[in-house]
Amino acid sequence: MRARADLARFAHTLVHNHSLARMVSEYPSLLRSEEMSLVQLYVPIDVAHSTVEELARLERIQFKDLNPDVNPFQRTYVSQVRRCDEAERRLRFLTVQIDAQGIPMRPFEETQGLLAGRSGAQALDELDSRLVESEQRVAAMNNSYEALEKRALELEEARQVLIETDVFFREASTRHDEIRTSFDEGASAPLLGDIEAGRGPEESGFGGFELEFVAGTIDRARMPTFERVLWRVLRGNLYMNYAEIDDSALPVPTSEAGSQAGGEEKKLRKNVFIIFAHGQELLDKIRKIAESMGATLFSIDSNADKREEKLREVTARIEDLNSVLYNTNQTRRTELLKIAESITAWWTIVRREKVVFATLNLWQWDQGRKTLVAEGWAPTRDLPIIQAALRQASEDAGTSVSGILHELKTHKTPPTFHRTNKFTEGFQAIIDAYGVGAYQEINPGLFTTITFPFLFAVMFGDIGHGVIMAASAFALIMLESKFKKGTGSEIFDTFYFGRYIIFLMGLFAIFTGFMYNDIFSLSLNLAKSQFRWPTDFKEGDLVEAIQTTNRYPFGLDPSWHGAANALIFTNSLKMKMSIVMGVIHMSFAICLQVLNHLHFKKPELIWAEFLPQILFMESIFGYLLLCIIYKWSVNWEEVGKNPPNLLNMLIKLFLSPGNVAPEDQLYPGQATVQVFLLLLALVCVPWMLCTKPYLLWKEHQKIAEQGYHGIGANGNGAIAAEDHEESDAEGGGHAVVAEEMDEEHEFDMGEHVIHQVIHTIEFCLGCISNTASYLRLWALSLAHAQLSEVLWSMTIEGAFEMEGTAGVVFLFLMFAMWFTLTVGILIVMEGLSAFLHALRLHWVEFNSKFFIGGGTPFAPLTYEGTDEIPEGVIVAA
Amino acid sequence: MTEALFFNAHAGYLEGVLRGFKAGLLTQSQYSNLTQCETIEDFRMQLGATDYGNFLANETPPISTSTIAEKATQRLVDEFNYIRSNSVQPLTKFLDYMTYAYMIDNVVLLITGTLHERDTHDLLERCHPLGKFETMATLCVATNVEELYTTVLVETPLAPYFRDCLSAQDLDDLNIEIIRNTLYRSYLEDFHNFVLSLGSPTSDIMSPLLCFEADRRSLNITINSFGTGLSKEQRAKLFPSIGRLYPEGTSALARADDIDQVKAVLDGVVEYRPFLDTSGSSSGGDGGVGGLEDHFFQYEVSLNKLAFMQQFQLGVFYSFFKLKEQEIRSLTWIAECIAQNAKDRINDYIPTF
């Protein structure tokens, strides 16, 4: 039996290997996005579930929705998705309960072991029944707990009312007695005394006549309204007494505390009130109003002894209730503790099942064959792995039939997939943030890995700062495994994600630091300087260094440090250097177009687009670059004239072509060369403007001549239909291949011309403004050097001049200040700003020359994100 | 023109937020998806794909239609409260005016409920949350009109409207209806004055809306008063003094004896003409009044949609919440049809956008 299954599988592979013949053998590169294939899967219904599971683990295939016209609730697996939703609801409930109790949930890493071998439908079934049971139990306990709590609150309120009313009554009776005694003393009439005496026996605990009253508690916020309404109803005859209940006296029911998501602990603020009134009707009215305002009323006896007795009774009951409450809570806690052990694993199961069924819903159900048909994109290179996963899935499901995969031919543009590793990931993210490259377009991400840190370092050149930056990034790299899961701090995670970028930025900053000879704004004397300082000079004189025949071997001569004209020198150097690097960077970007044109089989665009662009660029800025280097290489003192100003030269090249003043002349014949270059650049403009629209028009004419015009959108339809049949024959089924042709747009010459005009203007102006834009390299590196020099001289430099103990203390303090500011301002803040500028140079100046970035990213089926509790379930405390 | 300069300073942000809310109103395709649902569960799933999101996700099935309506209303209230708590004058006052209508409904609901000896707490739960005020609960104490006014309503914003009703003596069903309509009349006139005081363009948008509301009430009063004890003079008093039917139409309505005379009045206004037109319309089968309500709603929706065409005015705030209310009514209707398996009438909802 087993052997036969193997044989069948072997046959499968034989049959379907021919479709995989176009294997990609070379090593994956980042230059172009991965080659993709549109694949079709026929999966028998019994193995569908495990197939999706395998593929989700593989993360190498992106499924297309084959039922776009079907409502979400009419799809095949909707009931399962709904079950997952229901299970999620139960899990949410339980998670919130666990969280409210402050029980720690076992982290996912520990519970993952529980998942082993537990997947598929029966795992969900099991889990479902457990969840139902747990939810019912916890909900029942919650209900009884809440009821008990409510009762406890009521009793506590009753106790407070008893205590407070006792105070009213006592006060009232003493006052009454006082009045009475003063009255007795004042009125000596015996008749009056008789009456009083006669009434004596009737007196109850309270005054001379029975006053009726209503007592209870009410929310403190409602007190003023309550009083006002009562006053109006009783027409001003209101005798009301109230007292505030101590804020912490009343227990807060969890149901109310839970609904208030705030940092502050919620408290019940209530007042005890007692209203005296006469007449049953009025009392009824008061009661009704009080109740409608949400007050709780208590019947209180006016007799002091009875109140005492009641108070004792209430207190005893509160104590009983509290112990019951404690017990209930304890049992609930135990139950929740048990759930907390494995709830994270349950989350994973449910969320994964949901992913699986959501994917299955994208597939098409073939009623006749009991199979599911799926279509999706996969990297061509990974097809064998996917095949293996399909076989693995059928083994997992315990059947001998596995899913069948075969490749489809298509005219659709596949998604863009760059295979990155942890090093290239960050750099690719920088480019993807600008735009995802079109399928198989040259990917600037590859070059960014070096040019980005390099351009950054040009602006950030300092050995010391570079070392600190590289070292901290290196620490992150070394501790990689520790932070892999994320720390929860967004800022830190961002830095962690860019750790390799930062590391390279640091290394390059060390390199440029050596070139600028800057270490914390000081210089290194690594070799003998080419300048010698004269030994005899008077104080206050300007001293001029004498140049020797010796040459400093590497970077900037340290003698420039502190020289009066150091800034003039470095400015000139860095400014020209920025232009040189900028022009090279952009020229390289233009050259990359050639690779795109060749790859997309449009060689005519090389002369129609690339050639005029590069000529335009080089005839103006390439020439400038050559002049810069030439000017550097000439010893102008020997020639015996002032070095000509290059900026003026460039301006005059445009404004007065053909004229070069003799004192500004760089080399003989300059005027002729410049006129030629200017003409060349001018020719390039109409060249760029006209050729491409013309080519497009010609191509369109050609198609039209062949007679495809009338059919319009169906022009390619015939071919597609053939393809369609072919693939059907291969698959041996009638399953519909969702092969929609890209609709051919109506050819509109005007649109193309306008587009090309915009493009040309953008390119020509862009060349000028982008070159100027590279001057930011100079500006930022200047700012960085000056800032670090200012910081040095303002803080720590002064400390070196002091001596003795005071000097030590001062130095200690100053060092702390200098170092903090160095890290905070010079490395972090300046680093961020240099990062942003490097980013801009890549996005705008570099990418705009060749990169279109109109692709869609490859989003493979994945389990990622299923191993955590979804956001918002637990409200952060 | 000054509105265009300064409007954004005080209400620009909120208008932006509100237009964002408006973008979340259900579209025609979403409605048609909803109508295809077989069960309430499907309905919930389908709503999950809309702006409502998973607002029903934590409800234990089975879900009743009242839960859906309640939750949806809660969202409306939340949105309203967000807008109101961030607003400044004159928008605050404008929004306050909007709540008065709900207050009137709540007051009348409570009085009627108390009259029929319903449980106060039940009644309170049925009140619209936007029309709640502090002393509302004490309404149930009052037994006659004067008491009602002096104990409770005197300190609410409704007090000025109530002054006209003090002549009514006992609380019975007819008097309560009179009170409701008198209150509404004064309210609409007051609101209309306020809106006019805001000037163009707010008044350009709001005035037709309020006028239509007034006309609708006049028509309803007239039609409902046929065959009741309401005298014609009393009826005339209840008509608001605004609206497109005022004054000729309303005085004709005051004299009307049957539905045909009402129809004659409606013929005077082009837009209102089809309202009672039972001959041509498809839904004419159930005769007059039921179809009339639908016509009213449809016309109201179309007026409210117009409000979004104009910027720098407060009418959008009124219109959005009216449209949202209509949406909730439609949702409830669809859900109810699904629940009662009355699929044939499921398409009788009134779509908004």
mmCIF file of N, CA, C and O in Angstrom, chain A residues 134-189:
data_model
loop_
_atom_site.group_PDB
_atom_site.id
_atom_site.type_symbol
_atom_site.label_atom_id
_atom_site.label_comp_id
_atom_site.label_asym_id
_atom_site.label_seq_id
_atom_site.Cartn_x
_atom_site.Cartn_y
_atom_site.Cartn_z
ATOM 1 N N SER A 134 -15.527 26.753 30.424
ATOM 2 C CA SER A 134 -14.841 27.751 31.244
ATOM 3 C C SER A 134 -15.632 29.046 31.276
ATOM 4 O O SER A 134 -15.795 29.660 32.334
ATOM 5 N N GLU A 135 -16.121 29.425 30.106
ATOM 6 C CA GLU A 135 -16.828 30.699 30.061
ATOM 7 C C GLU A 135 -18.056 30.645 30.943
ATOM 8 O O GLU A 135 -18.314 31.565 31.722
ATOM 9 N N GLN A 136 -18.783 29.526 30.846
ATOM 10 C CA GLN A 136 -20.000 29.420 31.651
ATOM 11 C C GLN A 136 -19.668 29.488 33.137
ATOM 12 O O GLN A 136 -20.320 30.192 33.896
ATOM 13 N N ARG A 137 -18.640 28.720 33.520
ATOM 14 C CA ARG A 137 -18.288 28.699 34.942
ATOM 15 C C ARG A 137 -17.890 30.077 35.433
ATOM 16 O O ARG A 137 -18.391 30.561 36.451
ATOM 17 N N VAL A 138 -16.987 30.714 34.685
ATOM 18 C CA VAL A 138 -16.511 32.033 35.126
ATOM 19 C C VAL A 138 -17.652 33.028 35.126
ATOM 20 O O VAL A 138 -17.789 33.833 36.061
ATOM 21 N N ALA A 139 -18.505 32.963 34.089
ATOM 22 C CA ALA A 139 -19.609 33.914 34.028
ATOM 23 C C ALA A 139 -20.547 33.710 35.207
ATOM 24 O O ALA A 139 -21.006 34.679 35.835
ATOM 25 N N ALA A 140 -20.822 32.436 35.539
ATOM 26 C CA ALA A 140 -21.718 32.164 36.663
ATOM 27 C C ALA A 140 -21.117 32.700 37.954
ATOM 28 O O ALA A 140 -21.802 33.343 38.760
ATOM 29 N N MET A 141 -19.817 32.443 38.119
ATOM 30 C CA MET A 141 -19.168 32.938 39.335
ATOM 31 C C MET A 141 -19.172 34.451 39.379
ATOM 32 O O MET A 141 -19.368 35.058 40.430
ATOM 33 N N ASN A 142 -18.959 35.050 38.201
ATOM 34 C CA ASN A 142 -18.998 36.511 38.139
ATOM 35 C C ASN A 142 -20.348 37.026 38.572
ATOM 36 O O ASN A 142 -20.445 37.979 39.342
ATOM 37 N N ASN A 143 -21.397 36.375 38.063
ATOM 38 C CA ASN A 143 -22.744 36.828 38.388
ATOM 39 C C ASN A 143 -22.994 36.767 39.874
ATOM 40 O O ASN A 143 -23.459 37.726 40.474
ATOM 41 N N SER A 144 -22.659 35.612 40.464
ATOM 42 C CA SER A 144 -22.948 35.490 41.883
ATOM 43 C C SER A 144 -22.080 36.461 42.675
ATOM 44 O O SER A 144 -22.529 37.074 43.639
ATOM 45 N N TYR A 145 -20.842 36.634 42.204
ATOM 46 C CA TYR A 145 -19.964 37.556 42.904
ATOM 47 C C TYR A 145 -20.521 38.969 42.844
ATOM 48 O O TYR A 145 -20.548 39.690 43.837
ATOM 49 N N GLU A 146 -20.999 39.323 41.665
ATOM 50 C CA GLU A 146 -21.524 40.669 41.518
ATOM 51 C C GLU A 146 -22.768 40.866 42.374
ATOM 52 O O GLU A 146 -22.940 41.910 43.005
ATOM 53 N N ALA A 147 -23.624 39.854 42.385
ATOM 54 C CA ALA A 147 -24.832 39.959 43.203
ATOM 55 C C ALA A 147 -24.457 40.134 44.666
ATOM 56 O O ALA A 147 -25.019 40.978 45.380
ATOM 57 N N LEU A 148 -23.479 39.333 45.097
ATOM 58 C CA LEU A 148 -23.043 39.435 46.487
ATOM 59 C C LEU A 148 -22.457 40.814 46.771
ATOM 60 O O LEU A 148 -22.728 41.417 47.814
ATOM 61 N N GLU A 149 -21.678 41.280 45.820
ATOM 62 C CA GLU A 149 -21.063 42.589 46.018
ATOM 63 C C GLU A 149 -22.123 43.681 46.139
ATOM 64 O O GLU A 149 -22.001 44.582 46.966
ATOM 65 N N LYS A 150 -23.134 43.543 45.317
ATOM 66 C CA LYS A 150 -24.193 44.535 45.342
ATOM 67 C C LYS A 150 -24.873 44.541 46.706
ATOM 68 O O LYS A 150 -25.157 45.581 47.279
ATOM 69 N N ARG A 151 -25.093 43.318 47.181
ATOM 70 C CA ARG A 151 -25.724 43.165 48.486
ATOM 71 C C ARG A 151 -24.824 43.792 49.549
ATOM 72 O O ARG A 151 -25.289 44.495 50.442
ATOM 73 N N ALA A 152 -23.522 43.542 49.424
ATOM 74 C CA ALA A 152 -22.589 44.076 50.408
ATOM 75 C C ALA A 152 -22.623 45.591 50.396
ATOM 76 O O ALA A 152 -22.597 46.241 51.448
ATOM 77 N N LEU A 153 -22.699 46.148 49.188
ATOM 78 C CA LEU A 153 -22.737 47.605 49.068
ATOM 79 C C LEU A 153 -23.981 48.152 49.740
ATOM 80 O O LEU A 153 -23.934 49.126 50.485
ATOM 81 N N GLU A 154 -25.102 47.464 49.496
ATOM 82 C CA GLU A 154 -26.358 47.907 50.091
ATOM 83 C C GLU A 154 -26.275 47.908 51.615
ATOM 84 O O GLU A 154 -26.668 48.857 52.275
ATOM 85 N N LEU A 155 -25.735 46.795 52.132
ATOM 86 C CA LEU A 155 -25.633 46.673 53.583
ATOM 87 C C LEU A 155 -24.719 47.759 54.145
ATOM 88 O O LEU A 155 -25.011 48.362 55.186
ATOM 89 N N GLU A 156 -23.630 47.984 53.442
ATOM 90 C CA GLU A 156 -22.690 48.985 53.916
ATOM 91 C C GLU A 156 -23.363 50.358 53.919
ATOM 92 O O GLU A 156 -23.213 51.139 54.855
ATOM 93 N N GLU A 157 -24.161 50.597 52.855
ATOM 94 C CA GLU A 157 -24.875 51.865 52.807
ATOM 95 C C GLU A 157 -25.849 51.970 53.971
ATOM 96 O O GLU A 157 -25.950 53.009 54.613
ATOM 97 N N ALA A 158 -26.526 50.853 54.233
ATOM 98 C CA ALA A 158 -27.477 50.843 55.345
ATOM 99 C C ALA A 158 -26.756 51.176 56.643
ATOM 100 O O ALA A 158 -27.247 51.953 57.481
ATOM 101 N N ARG A 159 -25.582 50.612 56.812
ATOM 102 C CA ARG A 159 -24.827 50.855 58.028
ATOM 103 C C ARG A 159 -24.480 52.338 58.135
ATOM 104 O O ARG A 159 -24.652 52.959 59.189
ATOM 105 N N GLN A 160 -24.039 52.896 57.011
ATOM 106 C CA GLN A 160 -23.676 54.308 57.023
ATOM 107 C C GLN A 160 -24.889 55.171 57.354
ATOM 108 O O GLN A 160 -24.789 56.118 58.134
ATOM 109 N N VAL A 161 -26.043 54.781 56.781
ATOM 110 C CA VAL A 161 -27.251 55.562 57.044
ATOM 111 C C VAL A 161 -27.588 55.500 58.521
ATOM 112 O O VAL A 161 -27.908 56.515 59.154
ATOM 113 N N LEU A 162 -27.459 54.286 59.077
ATOM 114 C CA LEU A 162 -27.769 54.141 60.502
ATOM 115 C C LEU A 162 -26.851 55.015 61.340
ATOM 116 O O LEU A 162 -27.304 55.707 62.253
ATOM 117 N N ILE A 163 -25.568 54.986 61.006
ATOM 118 C CA ILE A 163 -24.616 55.755 61.803
ATOM 119 C C ILE A 163 -24.902 57.247 61.681
ATOM 120 O O ILE A 163 -25.000 57.970 62.679
ATOM 121 N N GLU A 164 -25.105 57.690 60.435
ATOM 122 C CA GLU A 164 -25.270 59.126 60.222
ATOM 123 C C GLU A 164 -26.586 59.631 60.784
ATOM 124 O O GLU A 164 -26.632 60.691 61.405
ATOM 125 N N THR A 165 -27.651 58.858 60.545
ATOM 126 C CA THR A 165 -28.950 59.335 61.064
ATOM 127 C C THR A 165 -28.921 59.390 62.580
ATOM 128 O O THR A 165 -29.545 60.266 63.188
ATOM 129 N N ASP A 166 -28.168 58.471 63.163
ATOM 130 C CA ASP A 166 -28.025 58.486 64.607
ATOM 131 C C ASP A 166 -27.515 59.856 65.046
ATOM 132 O O ASP A 166 -28.010 60.431 66.020
ATOM 133 N N VAL A 167 -26.551 60.352 64.298
ATOM 134 C CA VAL A 167 -25.999 61.672 64.633
ATOM 135 C C VAL A 167 -27.080 62.741 64.520
ATOM 136 O O VAL A 167 -27.244 63.567 65.422
ATOM 137 N N PHE A 168 -27.872 62.692 63.431
ATOM 138 C CA PHE A 168 -28.938 63.699 63.278
ATOM 139 C C PHE A 168 -29.877 63.656 64.478
ATOM 140 O O PHE A 168 -30.203 64.678 65.070
ATOM 141 N N PHE A 169 -30.289 62.432 64.764
ATOM 142 C CA PHE A 169 -31.295 62.304 65.817
ATOM 143 C C PHE A 169 -30.757 62.809 67.136
ATOM 144 O O PHE A 169 -31.447 63.493 67.883
ATOM 145 N N ARG A 170 -29.505 62.445 67.414
ATOM 146 C CA ARG A 170 -28.955 62.846 68.695
ATOM 147 C C ARG A 170 -28.866 64.366 68.763
ATOM 148 O O ARG A 170 -29.259 64.985 69.737
ATOM 149 N N GLU A 171 -28.388 64.950 67.689
ATOM 150 C CA GLU A 171 -28.284 66.405 67.667
ATOM 151 C C GLU A 171 -29.652 67.034 67.841
ATOM 152 O O GLU A 171 -29.846 67.940 68.649
ATOM 153 N N ALA A 172 -30.585 66.474 67.101
ATOM 154 C CA ALA A 172 -31.929 67.028 67.148
ATOM 155 C C ALA A 172 -32.498 66.926 68.554
ATOM 156 O O ALA A 172 -33.085 67.882 69.075
ATOM 157 N N SER A 173 -32.309 65.802 69.194
ATOM 158 C CA SER A 173 -32.921 65.614 70.511
ATOM 159 C C SER A 173 -32.250 66.525 71.534
ATOM 160 O O SER A 173 -32.926 67.090 72.388
ATOM 161 N N THR A 174 -30.923 66.678 71.446
ATOM 162 C CA THR A 174 -30.308 67.577 72.426
ATOM 163 C C THR A 174 -30.805 68.983 72.212
ATOM 164 O O THR A 174 -31.118 69.688 73.172
ATOM 165 N N ARG A 175 -30.897 69.371 70.930
ATOM 166 C CA ARG A 175 -31.376 70.719 70.680
ATOM 167 C C ARG A 175 -32.795 70.861 71.232
ATOM 168 O O ARG A 175 -33.154 71.821 71.872
ATOM 169 N N HIS A 176 -33.551 69.824 70.980
ATOM 170 C CA HIS A 176 -34.931 69.833 71.445
ATOM 171 C C HIS A 176 -34.968 69.987 72.953
ATOM 172 O O HIS A 176 -35.708 70.803 73.486
ATOM 173 N N ASP A 177 -34.096 69.228 73.600
ATOM 174 C CA ASP A 177 -34.066 69.308 75.066
ATOM 175 C C ASP A 177 -33.695 70.710 75.507
ATOM 176 O O ASP A 177 -34.298 71.260 76.423
ATOM 177 N N GLU A 178 -32.725 71.248 74.787
ATOM 178 C CA GLU A 178 -32.303 72.592 75.160
ATOM 179 C C GLU A 178 -33.468 73.555 75.040
ATOM 180 O O GLU A 178 -33.752 74.342 75.953
ATOM 181 N N ILE A 179 -34.132 73.459 73.918
ATOM 182 C CA ILE A 179 -35.267 74.348 73.710
ATOM 183 C C ILE A 179 -36.279 74.155 74.827
ATOM 184 O O ILE A 179 -36.768 75.089 75.452
ATOM 185 N N ARG A 180 -36.511 72.871 75.078
ATOM 186 C CA ARG A 180 -37.524 72.553 76.076
ATOM 187 C C ARG A 180 -37.151 73.141 77.445
ATOM 188 O O ARG A 180 -37.966 73.785 78.099
ATOM 189 N N THR A 181 -35.873 72.906 77.814
ATOM 190 C CA THR A 181 -35.499 73.371 79.158
ATOM 191 C C THR A 181 -35.593 74.885 79.233
ATOM 192 O O THR A 181 -36.100 75.438 80.220
ATOM 193 N N SER A 182 -35.157 75.529 78.135
ATOM 194 C CA SER A 182 -35.221 76.993 78.209
ATOM 195 C C SER A 182 -36.675 77.445 78.236
ATOM 196 O O SER A 182 -37.054 78.370 78.948
ATOM 197 N N PHE A 183 -37.464 76.693 77.499
ATOM 198 C CA PHE A 183 -38.890 76.984 77.446
ATOM 199 C C PHE A 183 -39.495 76.788 78.831
ATOM 200 O O PHE A 183 -40.230 77.621 79.333
ATOM 201 N N ASP A 184 -39.144 75.675 79.444
ATOM 202 C CA ASP A 184 -39.677 75.353 80.766
ATOM 203 C C ASP A 184 -39.323 76.435 81.782
ATOM 204 O O ASP A 184 -40.162 76.865 82.576
ATOM 205 N N GLU A 185 -38.088 76.836 81.673
ATOM 206 C CA GLU A 185 -37.648 77.844 82.633
ATOM 207 C C GLU A 185 -38.411 79.155 82.441
ATOM 208 O O GLU A 185 -38.836 79.794 83.382
ATOM 209 N N GLY A 186 -38.532 79.503 81.148
ATOM 210 C CA GLY A 186 -39.146 80.789 80.834
ATOM 211 C C GLY A 186 -40.634 80.800 81.188
ATOM 212 O O GLY A 186 -41.136 81.726 81.822
ATOM 213 N N ALA A 187 -41.308 79.722 80.841
ATOM 214 C CA ALA A 187 -42.748 79.713 81.063
ATOM 215 C C ALA A 187 -43.057 79.028 82.396
ATOM 216 O O ALA A 187 -42.919 77.836 82.550
ATOM 217 N N SER A 188 -43.512 79.811 83.274
ATOM 218 C CA SER A 188 -43.778 79.225 84.586
ATOM 219 C C SER A 188 -45.243 78.852 84.752
ATOM 220 O O SER A 188 -45.679 78.414 85.796
ATOM 221 N N ALA A 189 -45.978 79.070 83.652
ATOM 222 C CA ALA A 189 -47.407 78.786 83.741
ATOM 223 C C ALA A 189 -47.645 77.311 84.042
ATOM 224 O O ALA A 189 -47.159 76.441 83.312
#
